Amino acid sequence: MTAPPAPGRLSGKTCLITGGAQGIGRATAERFAAEGARLVLGDVDGEALDKLAAELTATGAEVRTVTGDVADPGAAYRMTDAAMEDYGRLDVLVANAGVLPLQRITEATPQDWDHVMAVDGRGMFLSCKYAIEAMLPNRGGSIVCLSSISGLAGQESQSTYGPAKFVASGLTLHLAVEWAAHGIRVNAVAPGTIRTERVRRLPEEPGGAEYLADIAKRHPIGRIGEPGEVAAAICFLASDDASFITGAILPVDGGYLAQ
Ligand code: NAD
């Protein structure tokens, strides 16, 4: 007789991942599915979402998808609501959806600022707000926000994106204190440069190849990171293994912030 599979770290937990179709979100979805989570994946890219959902379902995972823009309150609400409607509860939110423009302030327009703040700022606020409202009746839950090294320190060409990531760091600290007594933990990861679809496109942009070559050298480990390395840290913070950790912003950066 073969032994039953060992329960995963997220067995029985309903987990919403925004921006789940590619990059760090996709790697997190794959990791969470392997750890036994029931998934709700939200993203603007419905086609990519459906493709990933089919792949994960084929491995035996339970997956729902919601296509929509996290900056839109109606769409952000639908992502949480899908977890409540389909699974009856929400245990984990990974607030990951984001846009990552590379811009100096002299190149950035007011519209650029509004766009990154809408997606990375308001989108994260909305995702956290609706998730906390859904978690309150269970008196428990875990949120992991995607901050960045540029949400904790100054960097070149991050004049719009960097401040939006400081919003992610700020939300993490404030919400952690606000909801700790209700059993809801709020943490963040602060990745260094990670080889996602977004970063792979950088060499096509003016100055992007130079930026990438330079930033890779600035990570003491001597390379940029892989999406799975961030997903592993997100999984730890989301799981009960991190039951006494809230308000932490964990660098996943090859030593970048240690300098
Ligand atoms: P990516 O562009 O590869 O993937 C982002 C995903 O979010 C895509 O599937 C995209 O369709 C989705 N998305 C974008 N706007 C959305 C919106 N308005 N509503 C819903 N979904 C939306 O990006 P990535 O590199 O995987 O980044 C993911 C997160 O990690 C972001 O929050 C980013 O700031 C953070 N991060 C990335 C890096 C890095 O180097 N890649 C470093 C630090 C932090």
Coordinates of C-alpha atoms and ligand atoms in Angstrom, one line a residue:
M1 CA 0.0 0.0 0.0
T2 CA 1.4 3.4 -0.9
A3 CA 1.3 6.2 1.7
P4 CA -1.2 9.0 1.1
P5 CA 0.5 12.2 -0.2
A6 CA 1.8 14.4 2.7
P7 CA -0.5 17.4 3.3
G8 CA 1.0 20.5 1.8
R9 CA 1.7 23.7 3.7
L10 CA -1.4 25.3 2.3
S11 CA -3.8 22.3 2.3
G12 CA -7.4 23.3 2.7
K13 CA -6.6 27.0 2.3
T14 CA -8.3 29.2 -0.2
C15 CA -5.8 31.6 -1.7
L16 CA -6.3 34.6 -4.0
I17 CA -3.4 35.7 -6.2
T18 CA -3.8 38.9 -8.1
G19 CA -1.7 39.2 -11.3
G20 CA -1.5 35.5 -11.3
A21 CA -1.2 34.9 -15.0
Q22 CA 2.6 35.3 -15.4
G23 CA 5.8 36.2 -13.7
I24 CA 6.0 36.0 -9.9
G25 CA 2.2 35.6 -9.7
R26 CA 2.3 32.5 -11.9
A27 CA 5.2 31.0 -10.0
T28 CA 3.3 31.6 -6.8
A29 CA 0.2 29.9 -8.2
E30 CA 2.3 26.9 -9.2
R31 CA 3.9 26.7 -5.8
F32 CA 0.6 27.1 -3.9
A33 CA -1.1 24.4 -6.0
A34 CA 1.8 22.0 -5.2
E35 CA 1.3 22.9 -1.5
G36 CA -2.4 21.9 -1.7
A37 CA -4.1 25.3 -1.9
R38 CA -7.5 26.0 -3.6
L39 CA -6.8 28.9 -5.9
V40 CA -8.5 32.0 -7.2
L41 CA -6.3 33.8 -9.8
G42 CA -7.1 37.3 -10.9
D43 CA -5.5 39.1 -13.8
V44 CA -6.3 41.6 -16.7
D45 CA -5.0 38.9 -19.1
G46 CA -7.9 36.5 -19.3
E47 CA -6.4 34.3 -22.0
A48 CA -3.2 33.7 -20.1
L49 CA -5.2 33.1 -17.0
D50 CA -7.4 30.4 -18.6
K51 CA -4.3 28.7 -20.1
L52 CA -2.6 28.5 -16.7
A53 CA -5.8 27.4 -15.0
A54 CA -6.1 24.5 -17.5
E55 CA -2.5 23.5 -16.8
L56 CA -2.9 23.6 -13.0
T57 CA -6.3 21.8 -13.1
A58 CA -4.6 19.0 -15.1
T59 CA -2.3 18.4 -12.0
G60 CA -5.4 18.0 -9.8
A61 CA -5.5 21.6 -8.4
E62 CA -8.8 23.5 -7.8
V63 CA -8.6 26.8 -9.7
R64 CA -11.0 29.6 -10.4
T65 CA -10.2 32.6 -12.5
V66 CA -11.4 36.2 -12.5
T67 CA -10.5 38.5 -15.4
G68 CA -10.3 42.2 -14.3
D69 CA -8.2 45.2 -13.4
V70 CA -7.3 45.5 -9.7
A71 CA -7.5 49.3 -9.9
D72 CA -11.2 49.0 -10.6
P73 CA -13.2 48.5 -7.3
G74 CA -15.8 46.3 -9.0
A75 CA -13.2 43.9 -10.4
A76 CA -11.1 43.8 -7.2
Y77 CA -14.3 43.0 -5.3
R78 CA -15.2 40.2 -7.8
M79 CA -11.8 38.5 -7.2
T80 CA -12.5 38.2 -3.4
D81 CA -16.1 37.4 -4.0
A82 CA -15.2 34.4 -6.3
A83 CA -13.4 32.9 -3.3
M84 CA -16.4 33.4 -1.0
E85 CA -18.9 32.2 -3.7
D86 CA -17.0 29.1 -4.8
Y87 CA -15.1 28.0 -1.7
G88 CA -17.0 29.8 1.1
R89 CA -13.9 31.5 2.6
L90 CA -10.7 33.3 1.9
D91 CA -7.6 32.4 3.9
V92 CA -4.7 34.0 1.9
L93 CA -4.3 37.0 -0.4
V94 CA -1.1 37.5 -2.4
A95 CA -1.4 41.2 -3.6
N96 CA 0.9 40.8 -6.5
A97 CA -0.6 42.5 -9.6
G98 CA 1.5 45.4 -10.7
V99 CA 3.0 47.4 -13.5
L100 CA 6.7 48.2 -13.5
P101 CA 7.7 51.2 -15.6
L102 CA 11.3 52.2 -15.8
Q103 CA 11.3 56.0 -15.8
R104 CA 13.3 59.0 -14.6
I105 CA 11.1 61.9 -13.4
T106 CA 12.1 64.0 -16.5
E107 CA 10.6 61.3 -18.8
A108 CA 7.5 60.5 -16.7
T109 CA 4.2 62.2 -17.4
P110 CA 1.4 62.9 -14.9
Q111 CA -0.6 60.1 -16.6
D112 CA 2.3 57.7 -16.0
W113 CA 2.2 58.6 -12.3
D114 CA -1.6 58.1 -12.1
H115 CA -1.4 54.8 -13.9
V116 CA 1.2 53.2 -11.7
M117 CA -0.4 54.6 -8.6
A118 CA -3.8 53.3 -9.8
V119 CA -2.6 49.7 -10.3
D120 CA 0.2 49.3 -7.8
G121 CA -1.2 51.6 -5.2
R122 CA -5.0 51.7 -5.3
G123 CA -5.1 48.1 -6.7
M124 CA -3.2 46.8 -3.6
F125 CA -5.4 48.9 -1.3
L126 CA -8.6 47.5 -2.8
S127 CA -7.3 43.9 -2.8
C128 CA -6.3 44.2 0.8
K129 CA -9.6 45.9 1.8
Y130 CA -11.9 43.4 0.3
A131 CA -9.7 40.4 1.5
I132 CA -9.7 41.7 5.1
E133 CA -13.5 42.2 5.0
A134 CA -13.8 38.6 3.8
M135 CA -11.4 37.2 6.4
L136 CA -12.9 38.9 9.4
P137 CA -15.7 36.4 10.1
N138 CA -13.1 33.6 10.3
R139 CA -10.9 35.7 12.7
G140 CA -7.9 34.7 10.7
G141 CA -6.0 35.1 7.4
S142 CA -2.7 36.0 5.9
I143 CA -1.9 38.6 3.3
V144 CA 1.4 38.9 1.4
C145 CA 2.0 42.1 -0.5
L146 CA 4.6 42.5 -3.3
S147 CA 6.9 45.3 -2.3
S148 CA 10.3 45.6 -3.8
I149 CA 13.9 46.7 -3.1
S150 CA 12.6 50.0 -4.6
G151 CA 9.9 50.1 -1.9
L152 CA 12.6 50.3 0.7
A153 CA 15.5 52.2 -0.9
G154 CA 16.2 54.7 -3.6
Q155 CA 17.1 53.5 -7.1
E156 CA 17.9 54.8 -10.5
S157 CA 14.9 55.2 -13.0
Q158 CA 12.2 54.3 -10.5
S159 CA 10.6 57.7 -10.1
T160 CA 7.0 56.5 -10.5
Y161 CA 7.3 52.7 -9.7
G162 CA 9.5 53.2 -6.6
P163 CA 7.1 55.5 -4.7
A164 CA 4.2 53.1 -5.6
K165 CA 6.2 50.2 -4.0
F166 CA 6.7 52.4 -0.9
V167 CA 2.8 52.3 -0.7
A168 CA 3.1 48.5 -0.6
S169 CA 5.6 48.7 2.2
G170 CA 3.5 51.2 4.1
L171 CA 0.2 49.3 3.7
T172 CA 2.0 46.2 5.0
L173 CA 3.1 47.9 8.2
H174 CA -0.1 49.8 8.9
L175 CA -2.5 46.9 8.1
A176 CA -0.4 44.5 10.2
V177 CA -0.9 46.7 13.2
E178 CA -4.5 47.4 12.5
W179 CA -5.6 43.8 12.1
A180 CA -3.2 41.7 14.3
A181 CA -5.7 41.5 17.1
H182 CA -8.2 40.0 14.6
G183 CA -5.8 37.2 13.6
I184 CA -5.0 38.6 10.2
R185 CA -1.3 38.7 9.5
V186 CA 0.0 41.1 6.8
N187 CA 3.6 40.8 5.5
A188 CA 5.5 41.6 2.3
V189 CA 8.3 40.4 0.2
A190 CA 10.8 42.8 -1.3
P191 CA 12.3 41.2 -4.3
G192 CA 15.4 42.3 -6.0
T193 CA 15.4 42.1 -9.8
I194 CA 13.6 38.9 -10.9
R195 CA 13.7 37.2 -14.3
T196 CA 9.9 37.6 -15.1
E197 CA 8.3 38.4 -18.4
R198 CA 8.5 42.1 -17.5
V199 CA 12.2 42.0 -16.9
R200 CA 12.8 39.9 -20.0
R201 CA 11.3 42.7 -22.0
L202 CA 13.6 45.4 -20.6
P203 CA 16.3 45.1 -23.3
E204 CA 13.7 46.2 -25.9
E205 CA 13.3 49.6 -24.1
P206 CA 15.7 52.6 -24.4
G207 CA 18.4 52.2 -21.8
G208 CA 16.8 48.9 -20.6
A209 CA 19.8 46.6 -21.6
E210 CA 22.3 48.8 -19.8
Y211 CA 20.0 49.1 -16.7
L212 CA 19.7 45.3 -16.5
A213 CA 23.4 44.6 -16.9
D214 CA 24.1 47.2 -14.2
I215 CA 21.5 46.1 -11.7
A216 CA 22.5 42.4 -12.0
K217 CA 26.0 43.4 -10.8
R218 CA 24.6 45.2 -7.9
H219 CA 23.1 42.0 -6.4
P220 CA 25.9 40.6 -4.2
I221 CA 24.9 37.0 -5.1
G222 CA 26.0 38.0 -8.6
R223 CA 22.8 37.3 -10.5
I224 CA 19.2 38.3 -10.7
G225 CA 16.6 36.1 -9.1
E226 CA 14.1 33.6 -10.4
P227 CA 10.3 33.8 -9.9
G228 CA 10.3 30.5 -8.0
E229 CA 12.7 31.9 -5.4
V230 CA 10.2 34.7 -4.6
A231 CA 7.3 32.2 -4.6
A232 CA 9.0 30.1 -2.0
A233 CA 9.3 33.2 0.4
I234 CA 5.6 34.1 -0.3
C235 CA 4.6 30.6 0.5
F236 CA 6.4 30.7 3.8
L237 CA 4.8 34.0 4.9
A238 CA 1.4 32.9 3.7
S239 CA 1.5 29.6 5.6
D240 CA 1.0 28.8 9.3
D241 CA 4.8 28.3 9.5
A242 CA 4.9 32.1 9.8
S243 CA 2.2 32.2 12.5
F244 CA 4.1 34.7 14.7
I245 CA 5.2 36.9 11.9
T246 CA 3.3 40.0 10.9
G247 CA 4.4 43.4 9.6
A248 CA 7.6 41.9 8.2
I249 CA 9.0 43.0 4.8
L250 CA 11.3 40.2 3.8
P251 CA 14.0 41.0 1.2
V252 CA 14.4 38.3 -1.5
D253 CA 17.1 40.1 -3.2
G254 CA 20.5 38.3 -3.3
G255 CA 21.8 40.6 -0.6
Y256 CA 21.0 43.9 -2.4
L257 CA 19.6 45.7 0.6
A258 CA 22.3 44.4 2.9
Q259 CA 24.8 46.7 1.3
Ligands
NAD1 P1 4.8 40.7 -14.8 O1 4.6 41.9 -15.7 O2 5.7 39.7 -15.3 O3 3.5 40.1 -14.3 C1 2.5 40.9 -13.7 C2 1.1 40.3 -13.9 O4 0.1 41.2 -13.3 C3 0.7 40.0 -15.3 O5 0.1 38.8 -15.4 C4 -0.2 41.2 -15.7 O6 -1.2 40.9 -16.7 C5 -0.9 41.4 -14.3 N1 -1.5 42.8 -14.2 C6 -0.9 43.9 -14.6 N2 -1.7 44.9 -14.3 C7 -2.8 44.4 -13.7 C8 -4.0 45.0 -13.3 N3 -4.3 46.3 -13.4 N4 -5.0 44.2 -12.7 C9 -4.8 42.8 -12.7 N5 -3.6 42.2 -13.1 C10 -2.7 43.0 -13.7 O7 5.4 41.3 -13.4 P2 6.3 40.6 -12.3 O8 7.7 41.0 -12.6 O9 5.9 39.2 -12.1 O10 5.8 41.5 -11.0 C11 4.8 41.0 -10.1 C12 4.9 41.8 -8.9 O11 6.2 41.7 -8.3 C13 4.7 43.3 -9.1 O12 3.9 43.8 -8.0 C14 6.1 43.9 -9.0 O13 6.1 45.2 -8.6 C15 6.7 43.0 -8.0 N6 8.2 43.0 -8.2 C16 8.8 42.5 -9.3 C17 10.2 42.5 -9.5 C18 10.9 42.0 -10.7 O14 12.1 42.3 -10.8 N7 10.2 41.3 -11.6 C19 10.9 43.0 -8.4 C20 10.3 43.5 -7.3 C21 8.9 43.5 -7.2

